[in-house]
Tab-separated table of C-alpha atoms in Angstrom:
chain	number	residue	atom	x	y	z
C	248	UNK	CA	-41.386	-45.058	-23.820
C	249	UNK	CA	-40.614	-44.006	-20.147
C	250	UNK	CA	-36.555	-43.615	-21.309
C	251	UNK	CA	-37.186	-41.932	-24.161
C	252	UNK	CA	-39.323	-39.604	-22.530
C	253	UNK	CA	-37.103	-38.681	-19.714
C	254	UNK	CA	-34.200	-38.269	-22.745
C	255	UNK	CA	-36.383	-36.131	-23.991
C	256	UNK	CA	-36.656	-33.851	-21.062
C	257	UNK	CA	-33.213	-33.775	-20.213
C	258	UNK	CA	-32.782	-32.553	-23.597
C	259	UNK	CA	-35.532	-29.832	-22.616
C	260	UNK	CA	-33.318	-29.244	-19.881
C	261	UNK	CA	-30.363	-28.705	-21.342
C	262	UNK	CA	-31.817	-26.215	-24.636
C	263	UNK	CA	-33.358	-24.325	-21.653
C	264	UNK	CA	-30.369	-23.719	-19.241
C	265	UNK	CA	-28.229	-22.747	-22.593
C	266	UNK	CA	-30.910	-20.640	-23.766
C	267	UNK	CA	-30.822	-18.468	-20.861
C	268	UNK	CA	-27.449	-18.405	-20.206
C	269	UNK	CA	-26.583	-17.254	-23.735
C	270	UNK	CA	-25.978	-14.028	-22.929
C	271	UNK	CA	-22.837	-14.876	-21.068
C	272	UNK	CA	-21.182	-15.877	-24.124
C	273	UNK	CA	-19.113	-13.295	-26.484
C	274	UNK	CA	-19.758	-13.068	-30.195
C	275	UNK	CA	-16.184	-14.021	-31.105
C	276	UNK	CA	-16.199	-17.614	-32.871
C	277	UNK	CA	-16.159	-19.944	-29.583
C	278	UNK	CA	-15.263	-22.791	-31.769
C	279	UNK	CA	-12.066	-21.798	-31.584
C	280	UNK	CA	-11.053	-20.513	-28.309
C	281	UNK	CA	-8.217	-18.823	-27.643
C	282	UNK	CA	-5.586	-19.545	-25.331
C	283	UNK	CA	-5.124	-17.345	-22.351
C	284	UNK	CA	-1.522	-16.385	-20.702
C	285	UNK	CA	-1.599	-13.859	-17.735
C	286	UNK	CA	2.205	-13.097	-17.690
C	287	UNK	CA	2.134	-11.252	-13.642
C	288	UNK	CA	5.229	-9.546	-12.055
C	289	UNK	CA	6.071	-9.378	-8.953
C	290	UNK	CA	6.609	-5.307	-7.710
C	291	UNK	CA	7.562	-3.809	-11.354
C	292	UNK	CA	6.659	-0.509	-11.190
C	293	UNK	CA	5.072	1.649	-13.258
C	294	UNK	CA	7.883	3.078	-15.279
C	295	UNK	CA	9.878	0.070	-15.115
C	296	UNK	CA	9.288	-1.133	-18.939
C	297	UNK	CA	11.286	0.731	-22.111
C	298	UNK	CA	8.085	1.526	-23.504
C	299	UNK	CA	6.274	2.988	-19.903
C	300	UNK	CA	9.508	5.187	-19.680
C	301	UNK	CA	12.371	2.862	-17.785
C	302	UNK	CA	15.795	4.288	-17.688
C	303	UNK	CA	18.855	2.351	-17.515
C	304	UNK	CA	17.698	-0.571	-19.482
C	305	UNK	CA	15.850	-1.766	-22.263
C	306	UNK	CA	12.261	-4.345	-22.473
C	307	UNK	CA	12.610	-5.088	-26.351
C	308	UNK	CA	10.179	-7.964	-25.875
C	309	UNK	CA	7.286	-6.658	-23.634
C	310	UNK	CA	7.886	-3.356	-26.004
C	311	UNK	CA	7.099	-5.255	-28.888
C	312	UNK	CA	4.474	-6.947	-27.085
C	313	UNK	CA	2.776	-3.566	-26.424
C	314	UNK	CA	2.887	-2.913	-30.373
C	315	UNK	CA	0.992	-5.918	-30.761
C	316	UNK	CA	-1.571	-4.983	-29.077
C	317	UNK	CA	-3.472	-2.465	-26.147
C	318	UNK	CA	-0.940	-0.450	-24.232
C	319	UNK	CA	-2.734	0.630	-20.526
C	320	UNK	CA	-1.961	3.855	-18.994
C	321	UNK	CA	-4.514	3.700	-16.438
C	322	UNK	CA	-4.644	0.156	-15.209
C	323	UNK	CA	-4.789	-0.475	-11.301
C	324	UNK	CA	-4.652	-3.436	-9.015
C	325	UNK	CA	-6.930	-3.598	-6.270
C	326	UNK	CA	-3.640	-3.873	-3.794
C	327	UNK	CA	-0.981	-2.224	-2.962
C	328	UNK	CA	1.173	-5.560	-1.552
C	329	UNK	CA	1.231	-8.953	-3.259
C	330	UNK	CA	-1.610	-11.536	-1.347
C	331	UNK	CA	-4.697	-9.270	-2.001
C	332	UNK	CA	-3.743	-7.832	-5.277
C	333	UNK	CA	-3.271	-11.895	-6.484
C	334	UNK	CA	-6.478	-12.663	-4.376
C	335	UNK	CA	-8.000	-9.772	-6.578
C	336	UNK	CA	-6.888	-10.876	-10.246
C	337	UNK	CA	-8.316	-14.316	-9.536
C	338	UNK	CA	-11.631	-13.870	-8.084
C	339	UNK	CA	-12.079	-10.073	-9.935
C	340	UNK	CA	-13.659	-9.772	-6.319
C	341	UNK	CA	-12.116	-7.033	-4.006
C	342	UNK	CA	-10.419	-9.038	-1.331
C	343	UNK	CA	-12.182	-7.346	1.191
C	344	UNK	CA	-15.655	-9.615	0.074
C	345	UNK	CA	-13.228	-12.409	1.584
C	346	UNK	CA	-11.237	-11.270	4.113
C	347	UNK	CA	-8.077	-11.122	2.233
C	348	UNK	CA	-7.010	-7.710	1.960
C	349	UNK	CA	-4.847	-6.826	4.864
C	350	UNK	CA	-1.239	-7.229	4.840
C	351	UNK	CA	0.164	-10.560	2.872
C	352	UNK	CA	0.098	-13.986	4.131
C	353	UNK	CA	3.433	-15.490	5.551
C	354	UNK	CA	4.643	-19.095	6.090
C	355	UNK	CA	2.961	-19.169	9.575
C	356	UNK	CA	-0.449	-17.915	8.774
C	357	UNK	CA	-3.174	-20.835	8.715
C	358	UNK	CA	-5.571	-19.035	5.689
C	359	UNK	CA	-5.323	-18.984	2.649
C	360	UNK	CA	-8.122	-17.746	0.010
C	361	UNK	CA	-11.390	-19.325	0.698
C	362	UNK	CA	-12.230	-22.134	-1.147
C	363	UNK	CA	-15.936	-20.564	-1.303
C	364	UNK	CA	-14.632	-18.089	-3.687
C	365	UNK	CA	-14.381	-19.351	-7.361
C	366	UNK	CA	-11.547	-18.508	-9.158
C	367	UNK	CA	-10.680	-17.708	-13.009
C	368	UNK	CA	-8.849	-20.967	-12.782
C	369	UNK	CA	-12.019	-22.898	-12.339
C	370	UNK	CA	-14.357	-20.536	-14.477
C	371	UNK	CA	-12.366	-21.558	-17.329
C	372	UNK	CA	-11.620	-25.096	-15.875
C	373	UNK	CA	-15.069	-25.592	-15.977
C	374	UNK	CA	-15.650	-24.235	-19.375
C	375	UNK	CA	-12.426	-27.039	-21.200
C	376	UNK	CA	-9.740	-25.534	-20.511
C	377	UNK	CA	-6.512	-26.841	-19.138
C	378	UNK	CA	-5.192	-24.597	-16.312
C	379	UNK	CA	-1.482	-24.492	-14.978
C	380	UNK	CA	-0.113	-21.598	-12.640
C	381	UNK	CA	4.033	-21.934	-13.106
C	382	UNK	CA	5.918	-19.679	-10.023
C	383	UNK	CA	4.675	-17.752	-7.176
C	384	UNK	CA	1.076	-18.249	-5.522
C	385	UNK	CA	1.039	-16.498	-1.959
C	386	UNK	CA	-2.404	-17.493	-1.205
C	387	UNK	CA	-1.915	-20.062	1.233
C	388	UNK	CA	0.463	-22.590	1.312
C	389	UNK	CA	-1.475	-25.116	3.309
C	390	UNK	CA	-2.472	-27.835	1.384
C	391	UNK	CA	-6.593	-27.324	1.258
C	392	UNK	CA	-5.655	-23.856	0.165
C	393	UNK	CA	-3.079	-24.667	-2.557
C	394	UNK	CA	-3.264	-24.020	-6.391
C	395	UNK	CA	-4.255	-27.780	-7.173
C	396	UNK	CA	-7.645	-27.400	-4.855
C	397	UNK	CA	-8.320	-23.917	-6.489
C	398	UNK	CA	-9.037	-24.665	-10.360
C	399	UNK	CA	-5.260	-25.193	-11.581
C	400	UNK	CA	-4.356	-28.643	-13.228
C	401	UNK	CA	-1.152	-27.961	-12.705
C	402	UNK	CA	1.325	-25.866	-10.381
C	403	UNK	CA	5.309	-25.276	-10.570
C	404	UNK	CA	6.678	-23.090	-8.009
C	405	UNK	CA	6.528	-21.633	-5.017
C	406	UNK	CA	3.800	-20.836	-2.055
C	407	UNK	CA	5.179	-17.522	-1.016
C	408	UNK	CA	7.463	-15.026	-1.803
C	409	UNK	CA	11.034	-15.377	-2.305
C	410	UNK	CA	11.863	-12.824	0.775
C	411	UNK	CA	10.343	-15.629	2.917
C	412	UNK	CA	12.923	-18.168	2.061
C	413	UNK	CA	14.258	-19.410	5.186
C	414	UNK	CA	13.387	-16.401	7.332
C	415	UNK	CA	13.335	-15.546	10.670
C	416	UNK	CA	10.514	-13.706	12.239
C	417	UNK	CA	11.950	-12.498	15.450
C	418	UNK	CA	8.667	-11.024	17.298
C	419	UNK	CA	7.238	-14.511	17.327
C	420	UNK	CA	10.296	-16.330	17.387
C	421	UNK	CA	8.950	-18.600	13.589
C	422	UNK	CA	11.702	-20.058	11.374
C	423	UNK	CA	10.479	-20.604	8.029
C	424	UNK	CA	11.926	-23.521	6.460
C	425	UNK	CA	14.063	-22.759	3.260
C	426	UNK	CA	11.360	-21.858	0.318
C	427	UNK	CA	9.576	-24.739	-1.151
C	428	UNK	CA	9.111	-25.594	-4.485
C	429	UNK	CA	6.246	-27.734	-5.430
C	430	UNK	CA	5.028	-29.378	-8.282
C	431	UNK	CA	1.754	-29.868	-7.856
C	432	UNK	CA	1.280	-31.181	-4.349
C	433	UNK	CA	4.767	-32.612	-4.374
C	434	UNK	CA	7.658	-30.835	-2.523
C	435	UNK	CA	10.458	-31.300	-5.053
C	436	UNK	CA	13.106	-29.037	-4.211
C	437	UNK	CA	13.765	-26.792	-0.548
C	438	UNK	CA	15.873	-23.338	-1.274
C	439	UNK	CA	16.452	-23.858	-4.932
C	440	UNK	CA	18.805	-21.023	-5.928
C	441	UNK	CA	17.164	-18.288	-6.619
C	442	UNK	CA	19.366	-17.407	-9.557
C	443	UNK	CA	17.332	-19.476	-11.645
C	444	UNK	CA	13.778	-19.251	-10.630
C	445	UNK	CA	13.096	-16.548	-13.930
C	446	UNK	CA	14.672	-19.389	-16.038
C	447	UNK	CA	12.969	-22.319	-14.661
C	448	UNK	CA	9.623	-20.696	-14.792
C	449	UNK	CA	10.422	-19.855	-18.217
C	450	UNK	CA	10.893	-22.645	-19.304
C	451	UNK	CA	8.789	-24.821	-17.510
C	452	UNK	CA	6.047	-22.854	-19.532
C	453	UNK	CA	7.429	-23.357	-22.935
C	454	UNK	CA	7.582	-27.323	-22.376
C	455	UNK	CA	4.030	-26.741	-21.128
C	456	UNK	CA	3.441	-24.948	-24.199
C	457	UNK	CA	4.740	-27.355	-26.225
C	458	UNK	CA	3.147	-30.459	-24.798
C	459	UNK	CA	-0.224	-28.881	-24.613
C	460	UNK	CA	-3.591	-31.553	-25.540
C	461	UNK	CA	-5.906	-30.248	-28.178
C	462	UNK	CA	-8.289	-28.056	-25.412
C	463	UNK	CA	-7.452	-24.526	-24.916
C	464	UNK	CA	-5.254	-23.637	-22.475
C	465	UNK	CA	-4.920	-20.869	-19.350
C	466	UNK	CA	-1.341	-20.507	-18.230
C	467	UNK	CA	-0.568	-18.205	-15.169
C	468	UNK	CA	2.902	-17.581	-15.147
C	469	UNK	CA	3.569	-15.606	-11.899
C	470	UNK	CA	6.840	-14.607	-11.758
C	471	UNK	CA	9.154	-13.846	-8.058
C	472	UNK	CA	10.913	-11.337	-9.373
C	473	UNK	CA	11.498	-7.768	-9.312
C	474	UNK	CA	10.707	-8.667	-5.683
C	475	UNK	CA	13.495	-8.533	-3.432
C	476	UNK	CA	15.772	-10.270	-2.659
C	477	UNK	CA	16.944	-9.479	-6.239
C	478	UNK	CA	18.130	-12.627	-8.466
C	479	UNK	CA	19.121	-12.518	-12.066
C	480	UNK	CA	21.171	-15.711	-13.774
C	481	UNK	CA	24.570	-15.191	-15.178
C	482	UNK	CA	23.675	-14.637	-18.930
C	483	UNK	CA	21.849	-11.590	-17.370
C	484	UNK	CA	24.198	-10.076	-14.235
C	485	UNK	CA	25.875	-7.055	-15.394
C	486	UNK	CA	23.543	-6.498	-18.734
C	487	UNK	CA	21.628	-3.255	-17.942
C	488	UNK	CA	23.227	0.296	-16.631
C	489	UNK	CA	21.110	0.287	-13.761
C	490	UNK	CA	22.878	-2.585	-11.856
C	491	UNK	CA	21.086	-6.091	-10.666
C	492	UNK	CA	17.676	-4.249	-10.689
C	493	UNK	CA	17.980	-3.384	-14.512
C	494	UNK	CA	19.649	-6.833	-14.912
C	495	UNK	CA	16.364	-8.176	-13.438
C	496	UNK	CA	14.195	-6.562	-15.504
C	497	UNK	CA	15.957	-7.900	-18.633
C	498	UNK	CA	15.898	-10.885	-17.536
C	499	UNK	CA	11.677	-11.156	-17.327
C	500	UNK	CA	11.754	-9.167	-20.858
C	501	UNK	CA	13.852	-12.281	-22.514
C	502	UNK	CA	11.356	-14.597	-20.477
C	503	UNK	CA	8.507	-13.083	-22.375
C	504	UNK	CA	10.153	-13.210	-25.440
C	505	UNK	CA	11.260	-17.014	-25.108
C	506	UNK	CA	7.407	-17.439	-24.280
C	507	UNK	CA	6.292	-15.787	-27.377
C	508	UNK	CA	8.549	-17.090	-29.599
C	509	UNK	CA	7.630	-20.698	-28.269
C	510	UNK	CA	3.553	-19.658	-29.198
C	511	UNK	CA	4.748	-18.641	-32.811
C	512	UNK	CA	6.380	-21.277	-33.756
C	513	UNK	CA	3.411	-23.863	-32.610
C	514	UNK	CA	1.508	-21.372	-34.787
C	515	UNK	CA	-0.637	-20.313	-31.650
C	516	UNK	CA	0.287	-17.224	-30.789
C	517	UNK	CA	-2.513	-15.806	-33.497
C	518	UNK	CA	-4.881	-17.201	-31.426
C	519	UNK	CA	-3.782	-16.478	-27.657
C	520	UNK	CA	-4.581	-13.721	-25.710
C	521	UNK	CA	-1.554	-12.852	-24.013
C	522	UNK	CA	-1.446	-10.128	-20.985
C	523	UNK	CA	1.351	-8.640	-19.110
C	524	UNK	CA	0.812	-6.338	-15.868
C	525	UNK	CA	2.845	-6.636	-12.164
C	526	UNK	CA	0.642	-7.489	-9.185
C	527	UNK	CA	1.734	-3.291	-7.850
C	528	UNK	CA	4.101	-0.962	-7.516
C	529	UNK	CA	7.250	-0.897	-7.105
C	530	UNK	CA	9.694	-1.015	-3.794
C	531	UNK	CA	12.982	-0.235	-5.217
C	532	UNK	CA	12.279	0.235	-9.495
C	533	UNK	CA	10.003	3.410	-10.584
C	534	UNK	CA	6.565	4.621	-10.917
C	535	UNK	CA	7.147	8.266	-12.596
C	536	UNK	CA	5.377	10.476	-12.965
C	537	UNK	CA	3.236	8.782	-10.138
C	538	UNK	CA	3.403	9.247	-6.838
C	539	UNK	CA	4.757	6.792	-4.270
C	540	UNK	CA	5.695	3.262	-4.475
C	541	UNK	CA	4.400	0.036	-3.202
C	542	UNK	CA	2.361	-0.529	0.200
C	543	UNK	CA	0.937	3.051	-0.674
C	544	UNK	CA	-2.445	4.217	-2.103
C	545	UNK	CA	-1.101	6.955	-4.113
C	546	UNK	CA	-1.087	5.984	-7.331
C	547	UNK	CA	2.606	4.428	-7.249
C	548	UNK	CA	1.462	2.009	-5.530
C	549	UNK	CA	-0.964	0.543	-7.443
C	550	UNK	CA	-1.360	1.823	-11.187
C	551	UNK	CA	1.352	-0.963	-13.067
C	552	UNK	CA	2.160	-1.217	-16.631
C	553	UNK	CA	-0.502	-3.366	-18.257
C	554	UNK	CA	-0.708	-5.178	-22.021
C	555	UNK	CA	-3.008	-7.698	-23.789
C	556	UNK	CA	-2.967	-8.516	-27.384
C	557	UNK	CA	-4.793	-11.120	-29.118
C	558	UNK	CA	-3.491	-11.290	-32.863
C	559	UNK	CA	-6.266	-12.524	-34.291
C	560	UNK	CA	-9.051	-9.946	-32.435
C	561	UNK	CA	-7.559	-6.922	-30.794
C	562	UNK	CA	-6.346	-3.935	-32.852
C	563	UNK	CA	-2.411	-3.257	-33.157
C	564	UNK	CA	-0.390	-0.480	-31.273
C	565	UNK	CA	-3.135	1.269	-28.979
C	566	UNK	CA	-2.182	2.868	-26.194
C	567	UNK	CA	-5.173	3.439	-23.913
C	568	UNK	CA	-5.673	6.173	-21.362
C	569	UNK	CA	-9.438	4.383	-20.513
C	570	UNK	CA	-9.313	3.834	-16.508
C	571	UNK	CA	-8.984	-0.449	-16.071
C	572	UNK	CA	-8.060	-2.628	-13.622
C	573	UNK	CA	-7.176	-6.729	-12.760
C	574	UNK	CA	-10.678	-6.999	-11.595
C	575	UNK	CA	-11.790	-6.886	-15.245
C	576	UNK	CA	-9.477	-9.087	-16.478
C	577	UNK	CA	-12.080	-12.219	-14.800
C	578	UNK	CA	-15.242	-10.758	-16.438
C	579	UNK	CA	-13.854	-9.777	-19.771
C	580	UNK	CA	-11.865	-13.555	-19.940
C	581	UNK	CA	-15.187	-15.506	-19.519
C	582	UNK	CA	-16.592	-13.960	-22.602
C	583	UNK	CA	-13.603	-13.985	-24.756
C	584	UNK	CA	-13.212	-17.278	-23.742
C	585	UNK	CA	-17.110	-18.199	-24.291
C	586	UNK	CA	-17.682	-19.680	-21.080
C	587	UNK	CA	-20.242	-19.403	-18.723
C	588	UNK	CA	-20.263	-17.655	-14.820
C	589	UNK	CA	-22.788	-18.887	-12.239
C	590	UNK	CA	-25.748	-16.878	-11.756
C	591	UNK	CA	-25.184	-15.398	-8.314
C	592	UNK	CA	-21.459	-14.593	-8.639
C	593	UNK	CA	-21.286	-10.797	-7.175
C	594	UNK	CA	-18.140	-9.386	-9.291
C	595	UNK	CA	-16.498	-6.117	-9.210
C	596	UNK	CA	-14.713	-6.051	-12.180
C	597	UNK	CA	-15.898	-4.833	-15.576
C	598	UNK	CA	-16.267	-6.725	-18.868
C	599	UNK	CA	-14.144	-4.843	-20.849
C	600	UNK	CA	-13.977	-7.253	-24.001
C	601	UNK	CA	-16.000	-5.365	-26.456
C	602	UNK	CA	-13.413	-2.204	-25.653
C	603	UNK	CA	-10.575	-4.592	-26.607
C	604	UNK	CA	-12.053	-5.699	-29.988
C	605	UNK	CA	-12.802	-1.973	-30.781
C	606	UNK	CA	-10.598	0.360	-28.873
C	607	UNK	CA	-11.226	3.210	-31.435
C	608	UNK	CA	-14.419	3.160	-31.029
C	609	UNK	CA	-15.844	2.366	-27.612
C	610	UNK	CA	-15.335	4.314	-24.613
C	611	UNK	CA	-15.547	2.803	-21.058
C	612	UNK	CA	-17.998	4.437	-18.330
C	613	UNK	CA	-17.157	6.057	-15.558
C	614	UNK	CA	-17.186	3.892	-11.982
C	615	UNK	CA	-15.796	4.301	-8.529
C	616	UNK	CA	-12.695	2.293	-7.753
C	617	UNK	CA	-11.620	2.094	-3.898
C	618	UNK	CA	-7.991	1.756	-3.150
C	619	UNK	CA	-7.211	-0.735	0.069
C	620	UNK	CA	-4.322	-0.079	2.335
C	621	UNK	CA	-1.386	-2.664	3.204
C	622	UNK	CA	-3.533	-2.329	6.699
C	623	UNK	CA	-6.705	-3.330	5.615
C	624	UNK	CA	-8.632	0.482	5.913
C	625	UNK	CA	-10.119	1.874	2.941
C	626	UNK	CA	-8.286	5.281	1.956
C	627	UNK	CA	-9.083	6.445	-1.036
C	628	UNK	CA	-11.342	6.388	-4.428
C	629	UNK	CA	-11.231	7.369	-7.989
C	630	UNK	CA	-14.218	8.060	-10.130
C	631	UNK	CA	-13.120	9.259	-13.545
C	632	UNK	CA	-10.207	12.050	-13.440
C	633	UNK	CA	-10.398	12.487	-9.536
C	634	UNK	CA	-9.073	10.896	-7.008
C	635	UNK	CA	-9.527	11.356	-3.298
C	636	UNK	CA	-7.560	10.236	-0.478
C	637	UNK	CA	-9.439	10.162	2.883
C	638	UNK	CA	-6.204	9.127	5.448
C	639	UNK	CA	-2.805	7.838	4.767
C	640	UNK	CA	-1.153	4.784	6.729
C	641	UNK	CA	1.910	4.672	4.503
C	642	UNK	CA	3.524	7.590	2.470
C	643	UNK	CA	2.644	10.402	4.931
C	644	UNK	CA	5.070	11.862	6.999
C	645	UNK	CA	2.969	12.215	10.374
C	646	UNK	CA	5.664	12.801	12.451
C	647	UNK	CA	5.831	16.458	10.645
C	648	UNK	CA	2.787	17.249	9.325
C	649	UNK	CA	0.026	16.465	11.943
C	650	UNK	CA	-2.987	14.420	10.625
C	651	UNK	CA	-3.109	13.209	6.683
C	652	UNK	CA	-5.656	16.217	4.886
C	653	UNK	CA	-8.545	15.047	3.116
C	654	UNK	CA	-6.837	15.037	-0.293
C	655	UNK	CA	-8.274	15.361	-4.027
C	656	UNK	CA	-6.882	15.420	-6.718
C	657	UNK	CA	-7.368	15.666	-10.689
C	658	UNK	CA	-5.478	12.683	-12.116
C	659	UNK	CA	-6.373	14.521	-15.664
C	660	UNK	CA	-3.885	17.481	-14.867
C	661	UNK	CA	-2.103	16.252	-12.401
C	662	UNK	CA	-0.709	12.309	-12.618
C	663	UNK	CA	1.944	12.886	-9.878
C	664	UNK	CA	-0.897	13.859	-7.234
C	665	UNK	CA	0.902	17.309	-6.055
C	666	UNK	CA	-2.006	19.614	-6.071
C	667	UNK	CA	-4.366	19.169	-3.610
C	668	UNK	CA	-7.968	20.909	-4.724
C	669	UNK	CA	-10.211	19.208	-2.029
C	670	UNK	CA	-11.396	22.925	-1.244
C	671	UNK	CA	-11.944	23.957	-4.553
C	672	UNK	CA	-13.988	21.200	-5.268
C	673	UNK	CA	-16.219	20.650	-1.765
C	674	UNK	CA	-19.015	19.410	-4.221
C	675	UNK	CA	-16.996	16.528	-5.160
C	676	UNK	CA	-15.097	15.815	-2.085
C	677	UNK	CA	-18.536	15.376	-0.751
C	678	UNK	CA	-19.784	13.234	-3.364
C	679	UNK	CA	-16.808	10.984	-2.989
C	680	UNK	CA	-16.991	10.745	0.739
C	681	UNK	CA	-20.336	9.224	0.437
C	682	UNK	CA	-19.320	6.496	-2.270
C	683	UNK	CA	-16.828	5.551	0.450
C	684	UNK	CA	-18.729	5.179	3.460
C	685	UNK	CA	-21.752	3.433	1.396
C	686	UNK	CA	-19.249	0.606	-0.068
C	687	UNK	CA	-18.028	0.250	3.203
C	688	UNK	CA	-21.323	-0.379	4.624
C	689	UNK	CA	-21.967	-2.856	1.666
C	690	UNK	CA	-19.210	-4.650	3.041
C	691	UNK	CA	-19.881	-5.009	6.527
């Protein structure tokens, strides 16, 4: 009597805790989840895909990808160098909740991103998925802050960026050894040739792909390149008419075509949600119209090309101009994926899913968004078509023009940020001003 009385408690229990946690599920048929690949480059700019405007070589795959599916004008990172902006994607936290938001880390830094913060690799982890991250991480290479100890099943790549390989950092006299490549917690290879790293990665995913269990799976495939130094294999060097660069680029556009094709013919690809963006902008490729490039808050620097389709669910050939960002993408995963969040995680990102599933017919609201310098100070915000830039580390030439104006500008009329109407608009200078100082005392 006692057992079947605590049974039936614990069944009590467990009707109770789903019953109020419903509401964190989506109304898209859980029984059959979809798979989830986050397709992230490293520095691709804005205008650095055929179908975002790239000149000098052609992105057939991620073009056709685009058709499939929502096209972002307006998506943002929450970085303007790699570390934070990765930190960002994962958690949908700004970095600066964890102390992760100036600079990047480097093979002699001891941190790495707090193993307090939970990530979507164990969100979805948590809720049966399998996880794998395949190339670069950059958020601590030390082993308590590695991928394996941070939700992913399984890792294939590289700790840090490729610049980093074997590197020496003269102002505190560190050699870094030649760059590692792990899998999982295993070194397997020092200095592999760069060359190949697109290829490897690539294809590293499609045998994951292909020798996938019967749960759904999250795949993170983090690509090194266009970050410099620039490496393209032979079947790509001399392809494009923009040189390595363009060769590059072509390159990562066959990668997410092998990847694709791979998902359609293990009649998947119906049912995965597959998203391409680059972690910000670029430092040698192109954000026009935008202004500035990466490791700057203007708008170069950290609105990136952006792309999810879902077959099955999301609408074909939309291009949205609705204002987004990588701190969604956490939120708006959990419920497309049906899983559950603890009840005291503080995110910043928004869930976007039911704009996805109805694009024509659902417009997002209006919220701040606060852009981070590569220094860690908060410079600027955008709340619906303005944008206001408070001081400028980067991007500024001081040396000429004294001290950085207060800036604003109307992202609605003005994309490349060349008008300054701060004192046209005091009302809303004002009004911005105070969002930033209030967030900032939030965060203290």
């Amino acid at each position: 009597m006692h057992i079947k009385l605590k049974s039936l408690v614990s069944k009590l229990l467990v009707f109770i805790i789903f019953s109020t946690t419903g509401c964190q599920y989506n109304r898209v048929n859980t029984k059959k989840r979809p798979n989830i690949i986050i397709f992230f480059t490293d520095d691709q700019g804005y205008a650095d895909v055929g179908c975002y405007g790239a000149e000098g070589f052609e992105t057939p795959h991620i073009d056709r990808l685009a058709s499939e599916g929502v096209r972002f004008t307006n998506f943002y990172v929450p970085a303007t160098v790699c570390t934070p902006s990765r930190a960002g994607l994962l958690t949908g936290r700004y970095p600066k909740r964890y102390n992760l938001h100036e600079a990047v880390l480097f093979p002699f830094s001891e941190g790495g991103l707090s193993l307090n913060e939970y990530t979507m690799a164990e969100m979805l982890k948590d809720n049966g998925y399998t996880t794998s991250i395949i190339g670069k991480w950059h958020l601590g290479h030390k082993e308590e802050f590695m991928p394996n100890n941070q939700g992913f099943d399984q890792f294939y790549g590289v700790p840090y960026s490729n610049d980093m390989d074997h590197y020496y950092y003269k102002d505190i006299d560190f050699q870094s050894p030649p760059l590692p490549l792990y899998r999982n917690k295993k070194l397997i290879e020092s200095g592999p040739d760069q060359d190949y790293l697109t290829k490897r990665y690539t294809e590293e995913a499609i045998s994951q792909i292909k020798s996938r269990g019967k749960k759904p799976f999250f795949m993170y495939v983090a690509q090194n390149m266009p970050h410099t130094p620039l490496h393209a294999s032979p079947a790509f060097r001399g392809k494009s008419e923009k040189g390595l660069y363009g060769d590059v680029i072509m390159e990562l556009d066959w990668s997410v075509g092998e990847i694709v094709k791979t998902l359609k013919e293990q009649n998947i690809y119906d049912n995965t949600i597959f998203i391409f963006t680059s972690d910000n902008g670029p430092q040698i490729g192109s954000a026009k119209p935008l202004r500035g490039k990466k490791a700057q808050t203007w708008d170069g620097g950290q609105r990136v090309p952006a792309i999810v389709v879902w077959p099955d669910n999301i609408p074909k050939g939309i291009v949205s101009n609705e204002f987004t960002t990588s701190l969604d993408l956490f939120p708006t995963l959990a419920k497309l994926s049906g899983s559950r969040l603890p009840h005291d995680l503080k995110l910043d990102g928004l869930d976007i899913s039911n704009y996805l599933l109805h694009p024509e017919s659902i417009k997002l609201p209006e919220r701040p968004f606060y852009f981070y310098a590569r220094n860690g100070d908060l410079e600027a915000i955008r709340m619906g078509k303005w944008k206001l830039h408070i001081e400028k580390s980067l991007g500024w030439p001081l040396d000429k023009n004294g001290a950085f104006p207060v800036s604003l500008y109307n992202l609605d009329v003005d994309i490349g940020e060349k008008n300054n109407v701060a004192g046209q608009f005091p009302d809303v200078v004002a009004e911005l001003t105070h969002r930033v100082k209030e967030f900032e005392m939030e965060l203290q």
